[in-house]
Short mmCIF file of C-alpha atoms in Angstrom, two decimals:
data_model
loop_
_atom_site.label_atom_id
_atom_site.label_comp_id
_atom_site.label_asym_id
_atom_site.label_seq_id
_atom_site.Cartn_x
_atom_site.Cartn_y
_atom_site.Cartn_z
CA MET Q 1 -28.56 -10.41 4.46
CA SER Q 2 -27.14 -11.05 0.99
CA PRO Q 3 -23.46 -12.00 0.46
CA ASP Q 4 -22.77 -8.53 -0.97
CA GLU Q 5 -24.46 -6.85 2.01
CA TYR Q 6 -22.40 -9.00 4.39
CA CYS Q 7 -19.18 -7.89 2.68
CA GLN Q 8 -20.27 -4.26 2.63
CA GLN Q 9 -20.98 -4.38 6.35
CA LYS Q 10 -17.61 -6.06 7.02
CA ALA Q 11 -15.80 -3.33 5.07
CA ALA Q 12 -17.69 -0.45 6.66
CA GLN Q 13 -17.24 -1.77 10.21
CA SER Q 14 -13.45 -1.90 9.85
CA GLY Q 15 -13.15 1.88 9.55
CA SER Q 16 -10.19 1.32 7.22
CA SER Q 17 -8.86 3.90 4.81
CA PHE Q 18 -9.47 1.34 2.07
CA TYR Q 19 -13.19 1.97 2.39
CA TYR Q 20 -12.79 5.58 1.22
CA SER Q 21 -10.89 4.54 -1.88
CA PHE Q 22 -13.68 2.16 -2.93
CA LEU Q 23 -16.32 4.92 -3.06
CA PHE Q 24 -15.35 6.15 -6.52
CA LEU Q 25 -15.37 2.79 -8.30
CA PRO Q 26 -18.07 1.64 -10.74
CA VAL Q 27 -20.65 -0.61 -9.06
CA GLU Q 28 -19.37 -4.02 -10.23
CA ARG Q 29 -15.73 -3.26 -9.48
CA ARG Q 30 -16.76 -1.87 -6.09
CA ARG Q 31 -18.64 -5.09 -5.34
CA ALA Q 32 -15.58 -7.13 -6.32
CA ILE Q 33 -13.05 -5.16 -4.28
CA THR Q 34 -15.39 -5.08 -1.28
CA ALA Q 35 -15.68 -8.88 -1.42
CA LEU Q 36 -11.88 -9.19 -1.64
CA TYR Q 37 -11.41 -6.80 1.27
CA ALA Q 38 -14.00 -8.70 3.34
CA PHE Q 39 -12.06 -11.91 2.68
CA CYS Q 40 -8.84 -10.27 3.88
CA ARG Q 41 -10.60 -9.03 7.01
CA GLU Q 42 -12.05 -12.48 7.74
CA VAL Q 43 -8.71 -14.30 7.63
CA ASP Q 44 -6.89 -11.46 9.42
CA ASP Q 45 -9.45 -11.55 12.22
CA VAL Q 46 -8.86 -15.29 12.62
CA VAL Q 47 -5.35 -14.53 13.86
CA ASP Q 48 -5.96 -11.20 15.61
CA ASP Q 49 -9.04 -12.32 17.55
CA SER Q 50 -7.88 -15.79 18.54
CA ILE Q 51 -6.29 -16.54 21.92
CA ASP Q 52 -5.43 -20.11 20.91
CA ASP Q 53 -3.01 -20.69 18.02
CA ALA Q 54 -4.32 -24.21 17.44
CA ILE Q 55 -7.86 -22.91 16.94
CA ALA Q 56 -6.55 -20.17 14.62
CA ARG Q 57 -4.71 -22.75 12.50
CA THR Q 58 -7.86 -24.87 12.29
CA LYS Q 59 -9.87 -21.86 11.13
CA LEU Q 60 -7.25 -20.89 8.54
CA ASN Q 61 -7.29 -24.46 7.21
CA TRP Q 62 -11.08 -24.18 6.96
CA TRP Q 63 -10.62 -21.05 4.85
CA ARG Q 64 -8.16 -22.88 2.58
CA LYS Q 65 -10.79 -25.57 2.00
CA GLU Q 66 -13.43 -22.89 1.45
CA ILE Q 67 -11.33 -21.16 -1.24
CA LYS Q 68 -10.84 -24.50 -2.99
CA ALA Q 69 -14.60 -25.13 -2.72
CA MET Q 70 -15.27 -21.69 -4.23
CA LEU Q 71 -12.92 -22.44 -7.12
CA ALA Q 72 -15.02 -25.58 -7.68
CA ASP Q 73 -18.17 -23.40 -7.75
CA GLN Q 74 -19.30 -24.62 -4.32
CA PRO Q 75 -18.83 -21.72 -1.87
CA THR Q 76 -20.60 -21.87 1.50
CA HIS Q 77 -19.53 -18.61 3.18
CA PRO Q 78 -21.09 -15.21 2.34
CA VAL Q 79 -17.67 -13.82 1.42
CA THR Q 80 -16.78 -16.57 -1.03
CA LYS Q 81 -20.31 -16.45 -2.47
CA ALA Q 82 -19.81 -12.73 -3.08
CA LEU Q 83 -16.31 -13.23 -4.47
CA LEU Q 84 -17.03 -16.14 -6.84
CA PRO Q 85 -18.59 -14.21 -9.77
CA HIS Q 86 -15.63 -11.83 -9.86
CA MET Q 87 -12.92 -14.52 -10.03
CA SER Q 88 -13.32 -15.08 -13.76
CA ALA Q 89 -14.62 -11.59 -14.56
CA TYR Q 90 -11.34 -10.00 -13.39
CA ALA Q 91 -8.99 -12.98 -13.92
CA LEU Q 92 -8.29 -13.37 -10.19
CA ASP Q 93 -5.90 -16.16 -9.23
CA GLY Q 94 -7.11 -18.49 -6.48
CA ALA Q 95 -3.48 -19.23 -5.59
CA HIS Q 96 -3.14 -15.60 -4.54
CA LEU Q 97 -6.04 -15.97 -2.10
CA LEU Q 98 -4.32 -19.02 -0.60
CA ALA Q 99 -1.07 -17.03 -0.38
CA ILE Q 100 -2.88 -14.41 1.74
CA ILE Q 101 -3.97 -17.15 4.16
CA ASP Q 102 -0.36 -18.38 4.30
CA GLY Q 103 0.68 -14.84 5.23
CA MET Q 104 -1.80 -14.72 8.09
CA GLU Q 105 -0.43 -18.04 9.34
CA MET Q 106 3.06 -16.55 9.39
CA ASP Q 107 1.89 -14.46 12.35
CA LEU Q 108 1.30 -17.71 14.24
CA ASN Q 109 4.74 -19.06 13.35
CA GLN Q 110 6.95 -16.06 14.16
CA ASN Q 111 6.83 -12.64 15.80
CA ARG Q 112 10.26 -11.34 14.71
CA TYR Q 113 12.01 -10.88 11.35
CA LEU Q 114 15.78 -11.02 11.13
CA ASP Q 115 16.17 -8.54 8.27
CA PHE Q 116 14.21 -6.58 5.69
CA ILE Q 117 14.45 -9.40 3.14
CA ALA Q 118 12.60 -11.71 5.54
CA LEU Q 119 10.06 -8.98 6.32
CA GLN Q 120 9.47 -8.40 2.60
CA LYS Q 121 8.42 -12.05 2.21
CA TYR Q 122 5.78 -11.56 4.89
CA CYS Q 123 4.65 -8.28 3.33
CA TRP Q 124 4.29 -9.94 -0.07
CA HIS Q 125 1.86 -12.48 1.36
CA VAL Q 126 -0.30 -10.05 3.35
CA ALA Q 127 -0.10 -6.96 1.12
CA GLY Q 128 1.75 -7.43 -2.18
CA VAL Q 129 -0.62 -10.19 -3.30
CA VAL Q 130 -3.61 -8.10 -2.22
CA GLY Q 131 -2.24 -5.28 -4.36
CA ILE Q 132 -2.01 -7.52 -7.42
CA LEU Q 133 -5.56 -8.85 -6.95
CA SER Q 134 -6.87 -5.33 -6.41
CA ALA Q 135 -5.15 -3.97 -9.51
CA SER Q 136 -6.72 -6.77 -11.55
CA ILE Q 137 -10.14 -5.68 -10.32
CA PHE Q 138 -9.47 -2.01 -11.09
CA GLY Q 139 -8.35 -2.84 -14.64
CA ILE Q 140 -4.99 -3.60 -16.25
CA LYS Q 141 -3.87 -2.95 -19.82
CA ASN Q 142 -0.11 -3.11 -19.22
CA ALA Q 143 1.30 -6.11 -17.31
CA ARG Q 144 3.80 -3.78 -15.60
CA THR Q 145 0.91 -2.42 -13.56
CA LYS Q 146 1.16 -5.57 -11.42
CA GLU Q 147 4.66 -4.43 -10.44
CA PHE Q 148 3.17 -1.09 -9.36
CA ALA Q 149 0.49 -2.89 -7.35
CA GLU Q 150 2.97 -5.18 -5.62
CA LYS Q 151 5.29 -2.30 -4.73
CA LEU Q 152 2.38 -0.19 -3.49
CA GLY Q 153 1.21 -3.09 -1.31
CA LEU Q 154 4.65 -3.19 0.32
CA ALA Q 155 4.61 0.59 0.89
CA LEU Q 156 1.16 0.45 2.47
CA GLN Q 157 2.15 -2.47 4.71
CA MET Q 158 5.30 -0.69 5.86
CA THR Q 159 3.15 2.31 6.77
CA ASN Q 160 0.90 0.01 8.79
CA ILE Q 161 3.95 -1.44 10.55
CA ILE Q 162 5.22 2.04 11.44
CA ARG Q 163 1.80 3.16 12.70
CA ASP Q 164 1.15 -0.02 14.71
CA VAL Q 165 4.52 -0.56 16.43
CA GLY Q 166 3.02 -0.12 19.91
CA GLU Q 167 -0.17 -2.02 19.18
CA ASP Q 168 1.75 -4.95 17.70
CA ALA Q 169 4.19 -4.95 20.63
CA ARG Q 170 1.26 -5.41 23.03
CA LYS Q 171 0.50 -8.60 21.08
CA GLY Q 172 4.14 -9.67 21.48
CA ARG Q 173 5.03 -8.91 17.84
CA ILE Q 174 7.82 -6.70 16.51
CA TYR Q 175 7.87 -6.44 12.73
CA LEU Q 176 10.83 -4.03 12.58
CA PRO Q 177 13.83 -6.13 11.46
CA VAL Q 178 16.07 -7.41 14.26
CA ASN Q 179 19.29 -6.29 12.54
CA GLU Q 180 17.90 -2.75 12.21
CA LEU Q 181 16.98 -2.62 15.90
CA GLN Q 182 20.60 -3.57 16.58
CA GLN Q 183 21.89 -1.02 14.08
CA PHE Q 184 20.10 1.82 15.90
CA ASN Q 185 20.73 0.45 19.41
CA VAL Q 186 17.07 -0.10 20.21
CA PRO Q 187 16.59 -3.17 22.44
CA ALA Q 188 13.44 -5.18 21.72
CA ASN Q 189 12.48 -4.70 25.39
CA ASP Q 190 12.28 -0.93 24.81
CA ILE Q 191 9.57 -1.49 22.23
CA LEU Q 192 7.77 -4.15 24.26
CA ASN Q 193 7.78 -1.80 27.28
CA ASN Q 194 6.81 1.36 25.34
CA ARG Q 195 10.11 3.19 25.95
CA HIS Q 196 10.40 6.08 23.51
CA SER Q 197 13.97 7.31 22.98
CA LYS Q 198 16.16 9.29 20.60
CA GLU Q 199 17.47 5.96 19.31
CA PHE Q 200 13.91 4.81 18.64
CA GLU Q 201 13.18 8.05 16.78
CA ALA Q 202 16.25 7.49 14.59
CA LEU Q 203 15.12 3.93 13.87
CA MET Q 204 11.66 5.15 12.91
CA GLN Q 205 13.07 7.95 10.75
CA PHE Q 206 14.94 5.24 8.85
CA GLN Q 207 11.70 3.28 8.40
CA TYR Q 208 9.89 6.46 7.33
CA ALA Q 209 12.49 7.22 4.64
CA ARG Q 210 12.29 3.64 3.36
CA ALA Q 211 8.49 3.79 3.15
CA GLN Q 212 8.59 7.07 1.24
CA THR Q 213 11.04 5.54 -1.23
CA LEU Q 214 8.74 2.55 -1.65
CA TYR Q 215 5.86 4.88 -2.57
CA ASP Q 216 8.09 6.70 -5.06
CA ASP Q 217 9.20 3.39 -6.62
CA ALA Q 218 5.59 2.21 -6.90
CA LEU Q 219 4.39 5.37 -8.61
CA LEU Q 220 7.29 5.25 -11.07
CA ALA Q 221 6.29 1.70 -12.01
CA LEU Q 222 2.71 2.66 -12.94
CA PRO Q 223 2.31 2.77 -16.76
CA PRO Q 224 0.54 5.96 -17.93
CA GLU Q 225 -2.15 4.03 -19.79
CA ASP Q 226 -3.31 2.40 -16.53
CA ARG Q 227 -3.13 5.47 -14.31
CA ARG Q 228 -6.82 6.30 -14.66
CA ALA Q 229 -7.96 2.73 -13.97
CA GLN Q 230 -5.67 2.52 -10.94
CA ARG Q 231 -6.95 5.69 -9.27
CA THR Q 232 -8.22 3.66 -6.32
CA GLY Q 233 -4.64 2.55 -5.61
CA LEU Q 234 -3.46 6.13 -6.00
CA ILE Q 235 -6.10 7.23 -3.48
CA MET Q 236 -4.74 4.67 -1.02
CA ALA Q 237 -1.22 5.95 -1.62
CA ALA Q 238 -2.33 9.56 -0.98
CA ILE Q 239 -4.13 8.69 2.27
CA TYR Q 240 -1.36 6.49 3.64
CA ARG Q 241 1.42 8.91 2.69
CA ALA Q 242 -0.47 11.67 4.49
CA LEU Q 243 -0.69 9.38 7.52
CA LEU Q 244 3.04 8.67 7.27
CA VAL Q 245 3.82 12.40 7.26
CA GLU Q 246 1.49 12.89 10.24
CA ILE Q 247 3.37 10.22 12.19
CA GLU Q 248 6.71 11.86 11.35
CA HIS Q 249 5.41 15.31 12.38
CA ASP Q 250 4.30 13.80 15.70
CA GLY Q 251 7.85 12.61 16.37
CA PHE Q 252 7.04 8.90 15.91
CA HIS Q 253 5.16 8.65 19.19
CA VAL Q 254 3.58 5.37 18.09
CA LEU Q 255 4.35 3.24 21.13
CA ASN Q 256 1.53 4.56 23.30
CA GLN Q 257 -0.97 5.80 20.73
CA ARG Q 258 -2.40 5.03 17.31
CA ILE Q 259 -2.09 8.03 15.01
CA SER Q 260 -4.81 8.33 12.37
CA LEU Q 261 -6.41 10.77 9.95
CA THR Q 262 -9.95 12.03 10.44
CA PRO Q 263 -12.66 10.57 8.14
CA LEU Q 264 -13.18 14.03 6.64
CA ARG Q 265 -9.50 14.34 5.73
CA LYS Q 266 -9.48 10.86 4.20
CA LEU Q 267 -12.51 11.73 2.12
CA TRP Q 268 -10.91 15.00 0.99
CA LEU Q 269 -7.70 13.23 -0.02
CA ALA Q 270 -9.71 10.59 -1.86
CA TRP Q 271 -11.74 13.19 -3.77
CA LYS Q 272 -8.69 15.32 -4.60
CA THR Q 273 -6.77 12.32 -5.93
CA TYR Q 274 -9.77 11.07 -7.93
CA VAL Q 275 -10.35 14.45 -9.59
CA ARG Q 276 -6.66 14.82 -10.39
CA GLY Q 277 -6.82 11.48 -12.17
#
């Protein structure tokens, strides 16, 4: 299996909405973004699949060394071998790859965030940086497009947090800010024990409104001259906003189930957004 085939398999196996947005890219850009996505999946899986934090830290440190080896033109892993040729081609910053690893390690260091400012720092590492790298691959003429990409990354991550409240709670993690749980009178134990309530719905409605505003802010930041190049990001926004609306229509019953869109609907949203340009 070639490095590119390895990355393609990693992306396809995830079943992520990101996969649908990649379909409309030119071949070389699709290879680059697939390699980046495979890297993100590898380091994310280190934390999600590990039952021993010490082992997870050791593996993340290995990945830090592997990124530095790649930057010295000496990659050993299929993902870094696939990623290497695109680093210079799309002006990708190795420091951003290391920042993603730092974000994954944050999940080993804490499972609560005091306020939204603290949560935003985490989101920057695991999503904002990914947005900037992705936008560079898609093509940037105006530097302000990086602001769009960073804001969109935050919006997408907040949608993930809303969707995965129950799933994360079963891992002992609550990403919703502590001061906002207090504001809406939702004890952490309610979330950890899957107790849906009117107070929880109000809390989630607040998160929903914030996420929608984040999408609006991101789209406003996208310079017109880069809109066509950034269609892949716009496809992601369309799919995730549709998911967000679906969650709201379902009454935020996210503690006991994972709400998702069908593959056919994702493909339709991707095609519609691509054609619209």
